[in-house]
């Protein structure tokens, strides 16, 4: 297992859910950098380094995107499609992390080349376990694209 | 037992014949027996006997002829009555009914059919569908006739047809059944059609409502699950905090739980409000648009003042008829929405107007705020859809407006030249329109509140 730090872009409009993800990631021994944006437009601005995200120093290219689906301004699916349709960004693994278990959402996400689809569990222990597994798999075991 | 073309079965024909033959045979037998005995008893002269026998023969013919004529007339009258009743029955059926022979030529049709095609039965009988309908439809009819014959039973089909009387289009459901005579020989195809336009429309509306309901359930389950996850997860953290005796974290985590339950409460309250729109109604009253708008402006006066938004009313005043508080909610929510999405506009203005063209009255609420991207123009009317995570509210206002507009058989849409260029909401309320617009004047929000423009 490699322990290189990795930049994670979290796209989540609910501050409480963002806090849950942040706390779980703090528990990983690797010093990851969690960048949090609250809507789809901000996510695209970040990825394309527009506006307040124009500085590559403070807004480094992410090695992983955690994406909620129902987002204000630009929808999660739209962000996903933009990322996967862009030859410079399509290599970044995108993990959909959402409350929706609807078949149509799952199909739409995979159809838009999501790398993984995770439903937020209601149970506390399960949520912690999910975040732990996610950390081990995507941050440690998984070979980074670059 | 198969029914023949004339509507009588073999058995009933037999019974009718016997009802004539039996009384005749009985009378004739009695005549022969009794008249011979009487002649033998009364007359001794052989010459006279011969003459009387001849007269008796003639008398027999006359009397039995009269008897037969009475018996047959009785049968015929009865038969005519049955047939007339049947004809009346078929003519009274409000749905078009017709009979075509196996070559497609009309043998019979009822009044409803005559009215539907706009021709009398004389003009119809002997003709085919190609004489009555356009060839495309006639092809369909001749094909379904063939299907009914091939299947040997009823065949159902639906076609859009033009009603001759008023030229309107109607969706007709047709049921065709092959008809056979007593010997089982095919006579033709019996057809009956019914106008199902209304039923179909209701069906489509129901399907639409069903789809809306499914979307609604999806949205609700998704959006209510979100705060639930927050509550459960932070309860887990609270347990950890208590075990670790971390008072600061306890306070912080309880804050998250409280915020989540507040959000749930707000969502449930607004859901209840949306479901109430369709059910709970105040008795309809006649009201003027300007009064309604003044009421709406009053309700959101605080927000208007805070953002220093100028509210202008233009166009004609309109008399409306409907549920006053509900109708006021339309403008109230749209004004609220306009104020909320005003952005950093220097001179914020919301203009409320009416536009009447030859067909309909269109109401408008126009602002010079942040505007709406084309892709969001449908989305904003959905439940809990907010375009900006930072804005207050649960994003239900426009869904509520759409629902009220729909209750009054109206449409609502939004136009915007894009981000930062303001947006205009358009809507119609055909179900609430009572009268013609009256006079035209411009009124500012200040005047609206004081009622100085009154007297319309």
Coordinates of C-alpha atoms in Angstrom, one line a residue:
Chain A
X1 CA 0.0 0.0 0.0
X2 CA 1.2 3.4 -0.9
X3 CA 0.6 6.3 1.3
X4 CA 0.9 9.3 -1.0
X5 CA -1.3 12.3 -0.3
X6 CA -4.1 12.8 -2.7
X7 CA -6.3 15.8 -3.5
X8 CA -10.0 14.9 -3.2
X9 CA -12.7 17.2 -4.5
X10 CA -15.9 16.8 -2.5
X11 CA -19.0 18.2 -4.3
X12 CA -21.7 18.3 -1.6
X13 CA -24.4 20.9 -0.9
X14 CA -25.4 19.6 2.5
X15 CA -22.9 21.0 5.1
X16 CA -23.6 18.2 7.6
X17 CA -22.8 15.5 5.0
X18 CA -19.7 17.3 4.0
X19 CA -18.7 17.4 7.7
X20 CA -19.3 13.6 8.0
X21 CA -17.0 13.0 5.0
X22 CA -14.4 15.4 6.3
X23 CA -14.3 13.7 9.8
X24 CA -13.9 10.3 8.3
X25 CA -11.1 11.4 6.0
X26 CA -9.3 12.9 8.9
X27 CA -9.0 9.5 10.4
X28 CA -6.9 8.2 7.5
X29 CA -3.3 8.2 8.3
X30 CA -2.4 9.7 4.9
X31 CA -2.4 13.5 4.8
X32 CA -5.1 13.9 2.2
X33 CA -6.3 17.2 1.0
X34 CA -10.1 17.6 1.0
X35 CA -11.4 20.4 -1.2
X36 CA -15.1 21.1 -0.6
X37 CA -17.4 22.8 -3.1
X38 CA -21.2 23.2 -2.5
X39 CA -22.7 23.0 -6.0
X40 CA -22.2 21.8 -9.5
X41 CA -21.2 25.1 -10.9
X42 CA -18.5 25.6 -8.2
X43 CA -17.2 22.0 -9.0
X44 CA -16.8 22.9 -12.7
X45 CA -15.2 26.3 -11.8
X46 CA -12.8 24.4 -9.6
X47 CA -11.9 21.8 -12.3
X48 CA -11.6 24.4 -15.0
X49 CA -9.8 26.8 -12.6
X50 CA -12.2 29.6 -13.1
X51 CA -12.9 32.6 -10.9
X52 CA -11.9 32.0 -7.3
X53 CA -10.3 28.7 -8.2
X54 CA -7.8 30.1 -10.7
X55 CA -4.7 29.6 -8.6
X56 CA -3.3 26.1 -9.2
X57 CA -1.5 26.3 -5.8
X58 CA -4.6 26.7 -3.7
X59 CA -6.8 24.7 -6.1
X60 CA -4.7 21.7 -7.2
X61 CA -6.0 19.2 -9.7
X62 CA -7.9 16.4 -7.7
X63 CA -7.0 12.8 -7.9
X64 CA -10.5 11.7 -6.9
X65 CA -14.0 13.4 -7.1
X66 CA -16.7 12.6 -4.6
X67 CA -19.9 13.8 -6.3
X68 CA -23.5 14.2 -4.9
X69 CA -26.2 14.0 -7.6
X70 CA -28.9 16.5 -6.6
X71 CA -27.0 19.7 -6.5
X72 CA -28.0 23.4 -6.9
X73 CA -27.2 25.3 -10.1
X74 CA -25.5 22.5 -12.1
X75 CA -26.7 19.0 -11.5
X76 CA -24.3 16.2 -10.4
X77 CA -25.0 14.2 -13.5
X78 CA -24.1 17.3 -15.6
X79 CA -20.8 17.7 -13.8
X80 CA -20.1 14.0 -14.3
X81 CA -20.8 14.2 -18.0
X82 CA -18.6 17.3 -18.4
X83 CA -15.7 15.6 -16.6
X84 CA -16.0 12.4 -18.5
X85 CA -16.4 14.2 -21.8
X86 CA -13.3 16.2 -21.3
X87 CA -10.1 14.4 -22.4
X88 CA -8.1 16.3 -19.8
X89 CA -10.4 15.4 -16.9
X90 CA -11.9 12.0 -17.8
X91 CA -9.0 10.2 -16.1
X92 CA -10.0 11.4 -12.7
X93 CA -12.0 8.7 -10.9
X94 CA -15.5 10.0 -10.0
X95 CA -17.3 8.3 -7.2
X96 CA -21.0 9.2 -6.9
X97 CA -21.9 9.5 -3.2
X98 CA -25.6 10.2 -2.9
X99 CA -28.8 9.5 -0.9
X100 CA -30.6 8.2 -4.0
X101 CA -30.8 4.5 -4.6
X102 CA -33.2 5.0 -7.5
X103 CA -32.5 2.7 -10.5
X104 CA -32.8 5.6 -12.9
X105 CA -30.0 7.5 -11.1
X106 CA -27.7 4.5 -10.9
X107 CA -28.2 3.8 -14.6
X108 CA -27.7 7.4 -15.5
X109 CA -24.5 7.7 -13.4
X110 CA -22.9 4.5 -14.8
X111 CA -24.2 5.5 -18.3
X112 CA -22.2 8.7 -17.8
X113 CA -19.1 6.7 -16.9
X114 CA -19.1 7.1 -13.1
X115 CA -16.3 5.0 -11.7
X116 CA -18.4 3.9 -8.7
X117 CA -21.8 4.6 -7.2
X118 CA -22.3 4.6 -3.4
X119 CA -25.5 5.2 -1.5
X120 CA -25.1 7.1 1.8
X121 CA -26.2 4.6 4.5
X122 CA -28.6 5.9 7.2
X123 CA -26.9 3.9 9.9
X124 CA -23.9 5.5 11.6
X125 CA -21.7 2.4 11.8
X126 CA -22.4 1.6 8.2
X127 CA -21.5 5.1 7.1
X128 CA -18.2 5.0 9.0
X129 CA -17.5 1.6 7.5
X130 CA -18.3 2.8 4.0
X131 CA -16.0 5.7 4.3
X132 CA -13.2 3.5 5.7
X133 CA -13.6 1.0 2.8
X134 CA -13.7 3.9 0.4
X135 CA -10.5 5.3 1.9
X136 CA -8.7 2.0 1.7
X137 CA -9.8 1.2 -1.8
X138 CA -9.6 4.5 -3.5
X139 CA -6.9 6.2 -1.6
X140 CA -4.6 3.3 -0.8
X141 CA -5.1 0.2 -2.9
X142 CA -6.2 1.9 -6.1
X143 CA -3.5 2.8 -8.6
X144 CA -3.7 6.5 -9.3
X145 CA -4.2 7.5 -12.9
X146 CA -1.1 9.8 -12.9
Chain B
X1 CA -78.9 -21.4 -31.5
X2 CA -77.8 -18.8 -33.9
X3 CA -79.7 -15.6 -34.5
X4 CA -80.7 -14.9 -38.1
X5 CA -80.7 -11.6 -40.0
X6 CA -84.4 -10.9 -39.2
X7 CA -83.8 -11.4 -35.5
X8 CA -86.0 -14.6 -35.3
X9 CA -84.6 -18.0 -34.5
X10 CA -85.6 -21.2 -36.3
X11 CA -87.6 -22.3 -33.2
X12 CA -89.6 -19.1 -33.0
X13 CA -90.4 -19.3 -36.7
X14 CA -91.7 -22.8 -36.1
X15 CA -93.8 -21.7 -33.2
X16 CA -95.3 -18.9 -35.3
X17 CA -96.3 -21.3 -38.1
X18 CA -97.9 -23.7 -35.7
X19 CA -99.9 -20.9 -34.1
X20 CA -101.6 -20.4 -37.5
X21 CA -101.7 -24.0 -38.7
X22 CA -103.1 -25.6 -35.5
X23 CA -106.3 -23.5 -35.1
X24 CA -106.9 -23.9 -38.9
X25 CA -106.5 -27.8 -38.7
X26 CA -108.8 -28.0 -35.6
X27 CA -111.5 -25.8 -37.2
X28 CA -111.3 -27.7 -40.5
X29 CA -111.6 -31.1 -38.8
X30 CA -114.5 -30.0 -36.7
X31 CA -116.2 -28.5 -39.8
X32 CA -115.9 -31.8 -41.7
X33 CA -117.1 -34.0 -38.9
X34 CA -120.0 -31.8 -37.7
X35 CA -121.2 -30.6 -41.0
X36 CA -121.5 -34.1 -42.5
X37 CA -123.3 -35.4 -39.4
X38 CA -125.7 -32.4 -39.5
X39 CA -126.5 -32.9 -43.2
X40 CA -127.2 -36.6 -42.7
X41 CA -129.5 -35.8 -39.8
X42 CA -131.4 -32.9 -41.4
X43 CA -131.6 -33.7 -45.1
X44 CA -133.1 -36.9 -46.6
X45 CA -133.4 -35.9 -50.2
X46 CA -130.3 -37.1 -52.1
X47 CA -130.6 -34.3 -54.7
X48 CA -130.7 -31.6 -52.0
X49 CA -127.8 -33.3 -50.2
X50 CA -125.7 -32.9 -53.3
X51 CA -126.5 -29.2 -53.5
X52 CA -126.0 -28.6 -49.8
X53 CA -122.6 -30.4 -50.0
X54 CA -121.5 -28.1 -52.8
X55 CA -122.6 -25.0 -50.8
X56 CA -121.0 -26.5 -47.7
X57 CA -117.7 -26.7 -49.6
X58 CA -117.9 -23.1 -50.6
X59 CA -118.9 -22.1 -47.1
X60 CA -115.8 -24.0 -45.8
X61 CA -113.5 -22.1 -48.1
X62 CA -115.1 -18.7 -47.1
X63 CA -115.0 -19.3 -43.4
X64 CA -111.5 -20.8 -43.3
X65 CA -110.2 -18.0 -45.5
X66 CA -111.6 -15.5 -43.0
X67 CA -110.1 -17.5 -40.1
X68 CA -106.7 -17.7 -41.8
X69 CA -106.8 -14.0 -42.6
X70 CA -107.5 -13.2 -38.9
X71 CA -104.7 -15.6 -37.7
X72 CA -102.1 -14.4 -40.1
X73 CA -102.9 -10.7 -39.5
X74 CA -102.5 -11.2 -35.8
X75 CA -99.0 -12.8 -36.4
X76 CA -98.0 -10.0 -38.9
X77 CA -99.1 -7.2 -36.6
X78 CA -97.1 -8.8 -33.7
X79 CA -94.1 -9.3 -36.0
X80 CA -94.3 -5.7 -37.2
X81 CA -94.4 -4.4 -33.7
X82 CA -91.3 -6.4 -32.7
X83 CA -89.5 -5.2 -35.8
X84 CA -90.5 -1.6 -35.2
X85 CA -89.3 -1.8 -31.6
X86 CA -86.0 -3.2 -32.7
X87 CA -85.5 -0.4 -35.2
X88 CA -86.4 2.2 -32.6
X89 CA -84.0 0.5 -30.2
X90 CA -81.1 0.6 -32.7
X91 CA -81.9 4.2 -33.7
X92 CA -82.1 5.3 -30.1
X93 CA -78.6 3.9 -29.3
X94 CA -76.5 7.1 -29.0
X95 CA -73.5 5.3 -30.6
X96 CA -73.2 4.8 -34.3
X97 CA -74.2 1.2 -35.3
X98 CA -73.9 -0.2 -38.8
X99 CA -73.9 -3.4 -40.7
X100 CA -71.8 -4.1 -43.8
X101 CA -71.9 -7.1 -46.1
X102 CA -68.7 -9.2 -46.6
X103 CA -67.8 -6.9 -49.5
X104 CA -67.9 -3.8 -47.4
X105 CA -71.2 -2.4 -48.7
X106 CA -73.5 -0.9 -46.1
X107 CA -76.6 -3.0 -45.4
X108 CA -78.0 -1.0 -42.5
X109 CA -77.1 1.9 -40.1
X110 CA -78.7 3.8 -37.3
X111 CA -79.5 7.5 -36.7
X112 CA -76.3 8.1 -34.8
X113 CA -74.3 6.7 -37.7
X114 CA -76.2 9.0 -40.1
X115 CA -75.4 12.0 -38.0
X116 CA -71.8 11.0 -37.6
X117 CA -71.1 10.8 -41.3
X118 CA -73.5 13.6 -42.1
X119 CA -75.5 11.5 -44.6
X120 CA -78.9 9.8 -44.6
X121 CA -79.3 6.1 -44.7
X122 CA -80.4 6.2 -48.3
X123 CA -77.1 7.9 -49.2
X124 CA -75.2 5.3 -47.1
X125 CA -76.8 1.9 -48.0
X126 CA -75.0 0.1 -50.8
X127 CA -72.0 2.4 -50.5
X128 CA -68.6 1.4 -49.0
X129 CA -66.3 3.1 -46.6
X130 CA -64.3 4.5 -49.5
X131 CA -67.4 6.6 -50.4
X132 CA -67.9 7.9 -46.8
X133 CA -64.4 8.4 -45.4
X134 CA -60.9 9.4 -46.7
X135 CA -59.1 6.5 -48.2
X136 CA -56.5 6.1 -45.5
X137 CA -59.3 5.6 -42.8
X138 CA -61.3 3.4 -45.2
X139 CA -58.2 1.1 -45.6
X140 CA -58.1 0.8 -41.8
X141 CA -61.8 0.0 -41.6
X142 CA -61.7 -2.6 -44.4
X143 CA -58.7 -4.2 -42.7
X144 CA -60.4 -4.4 -39.3
X145 CA -63.6 -5.8 -41.0
X146 CA -61.3 -8.5 -42.4
X147 CA -59.8 -9.1 -39.0
X148 CA -63.2 -9.5 -37.4
X149 CA -64.1 -12.1 -40.0
X150 CA -60.8 -13.9 -39.7
X151 CA -61.0 -14.0 -35.9
X152 CA -64.7 -15.0 -35.9
X153 CA -65.4 -12.7 -33.0
X154 CA -65.3 -9.1 -31.7
X155 CA -62.3 -7.0 -32.8
X156 CA -61.6 -3.6 -31.0
X157 CA -59.8 -0.7 -32.6
X158 CA -59.3 3.1 -32.0
X159 CA -59.2 5.8 -34.7
X160 CA -59.2 9.6 -34.8
X161 CA -62.1 10.6 -37.1
X162 CA -63.8 13.8 -38.1
X163 CA -67.4 14.3 -36.9
X164 CA -69.5 15.6 -39.8
X165 CA -71.8 17.8 -37.7
X166 CA -69.1 20.2 -36.4
X167 CA -65.9 19.1 -38.1
X168 CA -64.3 18.3 -34.8
X169 CA -61.9 15.4 -34.4
X170 CA -63.0 12.6 -32.1
X171 CA -61.2 9.4 -31.0
X172 CA -63.6 6.6 -31.8
X173 CA -63.4 3.1 -30.3
X174 CA -64.9 0.6 -32.7
X175 CA -66.0 -2.9 -32.0
X176 CA -66.7 -5.1 -35.0
X177 CA -68.3 -8.5 -34.9
X178 CA -69.0 -10.9 -37.8
X179 CA -72.7 -11.6 -38.2
X180 CA -74.1 -14.9 -39.5
X181 CA -77.6 -16.0 -40.6
X182 CA -79.6 -19.0 -39.3
X183 CA -77.7 -21.4 -41.4
X184 CA -74.3 -20.0 -40.2
X185 CA -73.6 -18.2 -43.5
X186 CA -71.7 -14.9 -43.1
X187 CA -74.0 -11.9 -43.6
X188 CA -71.4 -9.3 -42.9
X189 CA -69.7 -7.3 -40.1
X190 CA -71.7 -5.5 -37.4
X191 CA -70.0 -2.4 -36.1
X192 CA -70.6 -0.1 -33.2
X193 CA -68.4 2.9 -32.4
X194 CA -68.1 5.2 -29.3
X195 CA -66.5 8.6 -28.9
X196 CA -63.8 8.0 -26.2
X197 CA -62.0 11.4 -26.7
X198 CA -62.9 12.6 -23.2
X199 CA -62.1 9.2 -21.6
X200 CA -58.7 9.2 -23.4
X201 CA -58.0 12.7 -22.3
X202 CA -58.9 11.8 -18.7
X203 CA -56.7 8.7 -19.0
X204 CA -53.8 10.8 -20.2
X205 CA -54.3 13.3 -17.4
X206 CA -54.3 10.5 -14.9
X207 CA -51.1 9.0 -16.3
X208 CA -49.5 12.4 -16.2
X209 CA -50.6 12.9 -12.5
X210 CA -49.3 9.4 -11.8
X211 CA -45.9 10.2 -13.2
X212 CA -45.9 13.5 -11.3
X213 CA -46.8 11.6 -8.1
X214 CA -43.9 9.2 -8.7
X215 CA -41.5 12.0 -9.2
X216 CA -42.9 13.6 -6.1
X217 CA -42.4 10.4 -4.0
X218 CA -38.8 10.1 -5.4
X219 CA -38.0 13.7 -4.5
X220 CA -39.5 13.4 -1.1
X221 CA -37.9 10.2 -0.2
X222 CA -34.5 11.5 -1.4
X223 CA -34.8 14.9 0.2
X224 CA -36.1 13.6 3.5
X225 CA -33.5 10.9 3.7
X226 CA -30.7 13.4 3.6
X227 CA -31.5 15.1 7.0
X228 CA -32.2 11.6 8.4
X229 CA -28.7 10.5 7.5
X230 CA -27.4 13.6 9.3
X231 CA -29.4 12.9 12.4
X232 CA -28.4 9.3 12.6
X233 CA -24.7 9.9 11.9
X234 CA -24.3 12.8 14.3
X235 CA -26.1 10.7 17.0
X236 CA -23.3 8.2 16.5
X237 CA -20.7 11.0 16.8
X238 CA -22.5 12.2 20.0
X239 CA -22.1 8.8 21.6
X240 CA -18.4 9.0 20.8
X241 CA -18.2 12.6 22.1
X242 CA -19.9 11.6 25.4
X243 CA -17.6 8.6 25.8
X244 CA -14.6 11.0 25.2
X245 CA -16.1 13.7 27.5
X246 CA -15.7 16.2 24.7
X247 CA -18.3 18.9 25.6
X248 CA -17.3 21.2 22.7
X249 CA -17.9 18.5 20.1
X250 CA -21.2 17.6 21.8
X251 CA -22.4 21.2 21.3
X252 CA -21.2 21.2 17.7
X253 CA -22.8 17.8 16.8
X254 CA -26.1 18.7 18.5
X255 CA -26.1 21.8 16.3
X256 CA -26.0 19.6 13.2
X257 CA -28.8 17.4 14.5
X258 CA -30.9 20.4 15.3
X259 CA -30.3 22.0 11.8
X260 CA -31.3 18.7 10.2
X261 CA -34.5 18.3 12.1
X262 CA -35.4 21.9 11.4
X263 CA -34.9 21.3 7.8
X264 CA -37.1 18.2 7.9
X265 CA -39.8 20.1 9.8
X266 CA -39.8 22.9 7.2
X267 CA -39.9 20.3 4.3
X268 CA -42.9 18.5 5.9
X269 CA -44.7 21.7 6.5
X270 CA -44.3 22.8 2.9
X271 CA -45.2 19.4 1.6
X272 CA -48.4 19.6 3.6
X273 CA -49.0 23.0 2.1
X274 CA -48.6 21.7 -1.5
X275 CA -51.0 18.8 -0.9
X276 CA -53.4 21.2 0.7
X277 CA -53.5 23.4 -2.4
X278 CA -55.6 20.8 -4.3
X279 CA -57.9 19.9 -1.5
X280 CA -58.6 22.8 0.9
X281 CA -60.4 25.5 -1.0
X282 CA -62.0 28.7 0.2
X283 CA -65.3 29.7 -1.5
X284 CA -64.6 31.5 -4.8
X285 CA -65.2 35.2 -4.8
X286 CA -64.9 38.0 -7.4
X287 CA -61.8 40.0 -6.9
X288 CA -59.7 42.5 -8.8
X289 CA -56.1 41.7 -9.8
X290 CA -54.8 45.0 -8.3
X291 CA -56.3 44.2 -4.8
X292 CA -54.8 40.8 -5.1
X293 CA -51.3 42.1 -6.0
X294 CA -51.5 44.7 -3.2
X295 CA -52.2 41.9 -0.8
X296 CA -49.3 39.9 -2.1
X297 CA -47.0 42.8 -1.9
X298 CA -48.1 43.5 1.7
X299 CA -47.3 39.9 2.6
X300 CA -43.7 40.2 1.5
X301 CA -43.3 43.9 2.3
X302 CA -40.5 43.2 4.8
X303 CA -38.3 41.5 2.2
X304 CA -39.2 44.1 -0.5
X305 CA -38.1 46.9 1.9
X306 CA -35.0 45.2 3.0
X307 CA -33.7 44.8 -0.6
X308 CA -35.2 48.2 -1.6
X309 CA -37.0 46.6 -4.5
X310 CA -39.4 48.8 -6.5
X311 CA -42.6 47.0 -7.4
X312 CA -44.5 48.3 -10.4
X313 CA -47.9 47.3 -11.7
X314 CA -48.6 47.8 -15.4
X315 CA -51.2 46.8 -17.8
X316 CA -54.9 46.4 -17.4
X317 CA -56.7 45.5 -14.2
X318 CA -58.5 42.2 -14.5
X319 CA -61.5 40.8 -12.7
X320 CA -60.8 37.4 -11.4
X321 CA -63.0 34.7 -9.8
X322 CA -61.5 32.2 -7.5
X323 CA -60.0 31.3 -4.1
X324 CA -58.6 34.6 -3.0
X325 CA -55.8 33.5 -0.6
X326 CA -54.6 30.9 -3.1
X327 CA -54.5 33.3 -6.1
X328 CA -52.7 35.8 -3.9
X329 CA -50.1 33.2 -3.2
X330 CA -49.2 33.0 -6.9
X331 CA -48.0 36.7 -6.9
X332 CA -46.7 36.5 -3.4
X333 CA -44.4 33.6 -4.2
X334 CA -43.3 35.1 -7.6
X335 CA -42.5 38.4 -5.9
X336 CA -40.7 36.6 -3.1
X337 CA -38.8 34.6 -5.7
X338 CA -37.9 37.8 -7.6
X339 CA -36.6 39.5 -4.5
X340 CA -34.6 36.4 -3.4
X341 CA -32.9 36.1 -6.7
X342 CA -32.2 39.8 -7.2
X343 CA -28.5 39.3 -6.8
X344 CA -26.4 42.4 -6.7
X345 CA -28.6 44.5 -9.1
X346 CA -28.1 48.2 -8.4
X347 CA -31.7 49.3 -9.1
X348 CA -33.9 46.3 -8.3
X349 CA -37.3 46.4 -10.0
X350 CA -40.1 43.9 -10.1
X351 CA -42.8 44.6 -12.7
X352 CA -46.2 43.0 -12.5
X353 CA -48.3 43.1 -15.6
X354 CA -51.1 41.6 -17.7
X355 CA -51.1 41.1 -21.5
X356 CA -54.2 40.3 -23.4
X357 CA -54.1 39.0 -26.9
X358 CA -57.0 37.7 -28.9
X359 CA -56.8 34.3 -27.3
X360 CA -55.8 34.6 -23.7
X361 CA -54.8 36.9 -20.8
X362 CA -51.2 36.4 -19.8
X363 CA -50.0 37.6 -16.4
X364 CA -46.3 38.5 -16.0
X365 CA -43.9 39.0 -13.1
X366 CA -40.7 40.4 -14.4
X367 CA -37.4 41.2 -12.5
X368 CA -34.0 42.5 -13.3
X369 CA -32.2 40.0 -11.0
X370 CA -29.8 37.2 -11.6
X371 CA -31.8 35.5 -14.4
X372 CA -32.1 31.8 -15.2
X373 CA -30.1 29.6 -17.5
X374 CA -32.1 27.9 -20.3
X375 CA -31.5 24.5 -18.9
X376 CA -33.0 25.4 -15.5
X377 CA -36.3 26.8 -16.9
X378 CA -38.2 23.5 -16.3
X379 CA -36.3 22.5 -13.2
X380 CA -37.2 25.5 -11.1
X381 CA -40.8 24.4 -10.9
X382 CA -39.9 21.1 -9.4
X383 CA -40.2 20.3 -5.7
X384 CA -37.3 21.3 -3.5
X385 CA -35.3 22.5 -6.5
X386 CA -33.1 25.4 -5.6
X387 CA -30.7 26.9 -8.0
X388 CA -28.5 28.3 -5.3
X389 CA -27.4 26.3 -2.2
X390 CA -27.0 29.5 -0.2
X391 CA -30.5 30.9 -0.6
X392 CA -33.0 30.4 2.2
X393 CA -36.2 28.3 1.9
X394 CA -36.6 24.7 0.6
X395 CA -37.2 25.6 -3.0
X396 CA -40.9 24.9 -2.8
X397 CA -42.4 28.3 -3.7
X398 CA -42.4 27.8 -7.5
X399 CA -43.7 24.3 -7.3
X400 CA -46.6 25.7 -5.3
X401 CA -47.2 28.4 -7.8
X402 CA -47.3 25.9 -10.7
X403 CA -49.8 23.8 -8.8
X404 CA -52.2 26.7 -8.1
X405 CA -51.9 27.8 -11.8
X406 CA -52.7 24.3 -12.9
X407 CA -55.8 24.2 -10.7
X408 CA -57.0 27.2 -12.7
X409 CA -56.3 25.3 -16.0
X410 CA -53.3 27.6 -16.6
X411 CA -49.7 27.2 -17.8
X412 CA -46.6 28.8 -16.3
X413 CA -43.3 29.3 -18.0
X414 CA -40.2 31.5 -17.5
X415 CA -38.1 33.4 -20.0
X416 CA -34.7 34.9 -19.4
X417 CA -32.0 36.2 -21.5
X418 CA -29.5 34.3 -19.4
X419 CA -27.5 34.7 -16.2
X420 CA -27.5 38.3 -14.8
X421 CA -30.2 39.5 -17.3
X422 CA -33.3 39.2 -15.2
X423 CA -36.2 36.8 -15.7
X424 CA -39.9 37.0 -16.6
X425 CA -42.5 34.6 -15.4
X426 CA -45.5 34.2 -17.6
X427 CA -48.7 32.4 -16.6
X428 CA -52.4 32.1 -17.6
X429 CA -55.4 31.5 -15.4
X430 CA -58.3 30.6 -17.7
X431 CA -60.3 29.1 -14.9
X432 CA -60.2 32.3 -12.9
X433 CA -60.9 34.8 -15.6
X434 CA -64.3 36.3 -15.1
X435 CA -64.5 39.5 -17.2
X436 CA -62.7 41.8 -19.6
X437 CA -59.8 43.9 -18.4
X438 CA -60.9 47.4 -17.5
X439 CA -58.7 50.5 -17.4
X440 CA -55.0 51.0 -17.7
X441 CA -52.7 52.9 -15.4
X442 CA -49.3 52.5 -13.7
X443 CA -49.2 52.0 -10.0
X444 CA -46.1 51.8 -7.7
X445 CA -45.8 49.5 -4.7
X446 CA -46.2 52.5 -2.4
X447 CA -49.5 53.4 -4.0
X448 CA -50.5 49.7 -3.9
X449 CA -50.1 49.7 -0.2
X450 CA -51.9 52.9 0.5
X451 CA -54.7 52.0 -1.9
X452 CA -54.5 55.5 -3.6
X453 CA -55.0 53.9 -7.0
X454 CA -58.3 52.4 -5.8
X455 CA -61.7 52.9 -7.4
X456 CA -61.2 50.7 -10.4

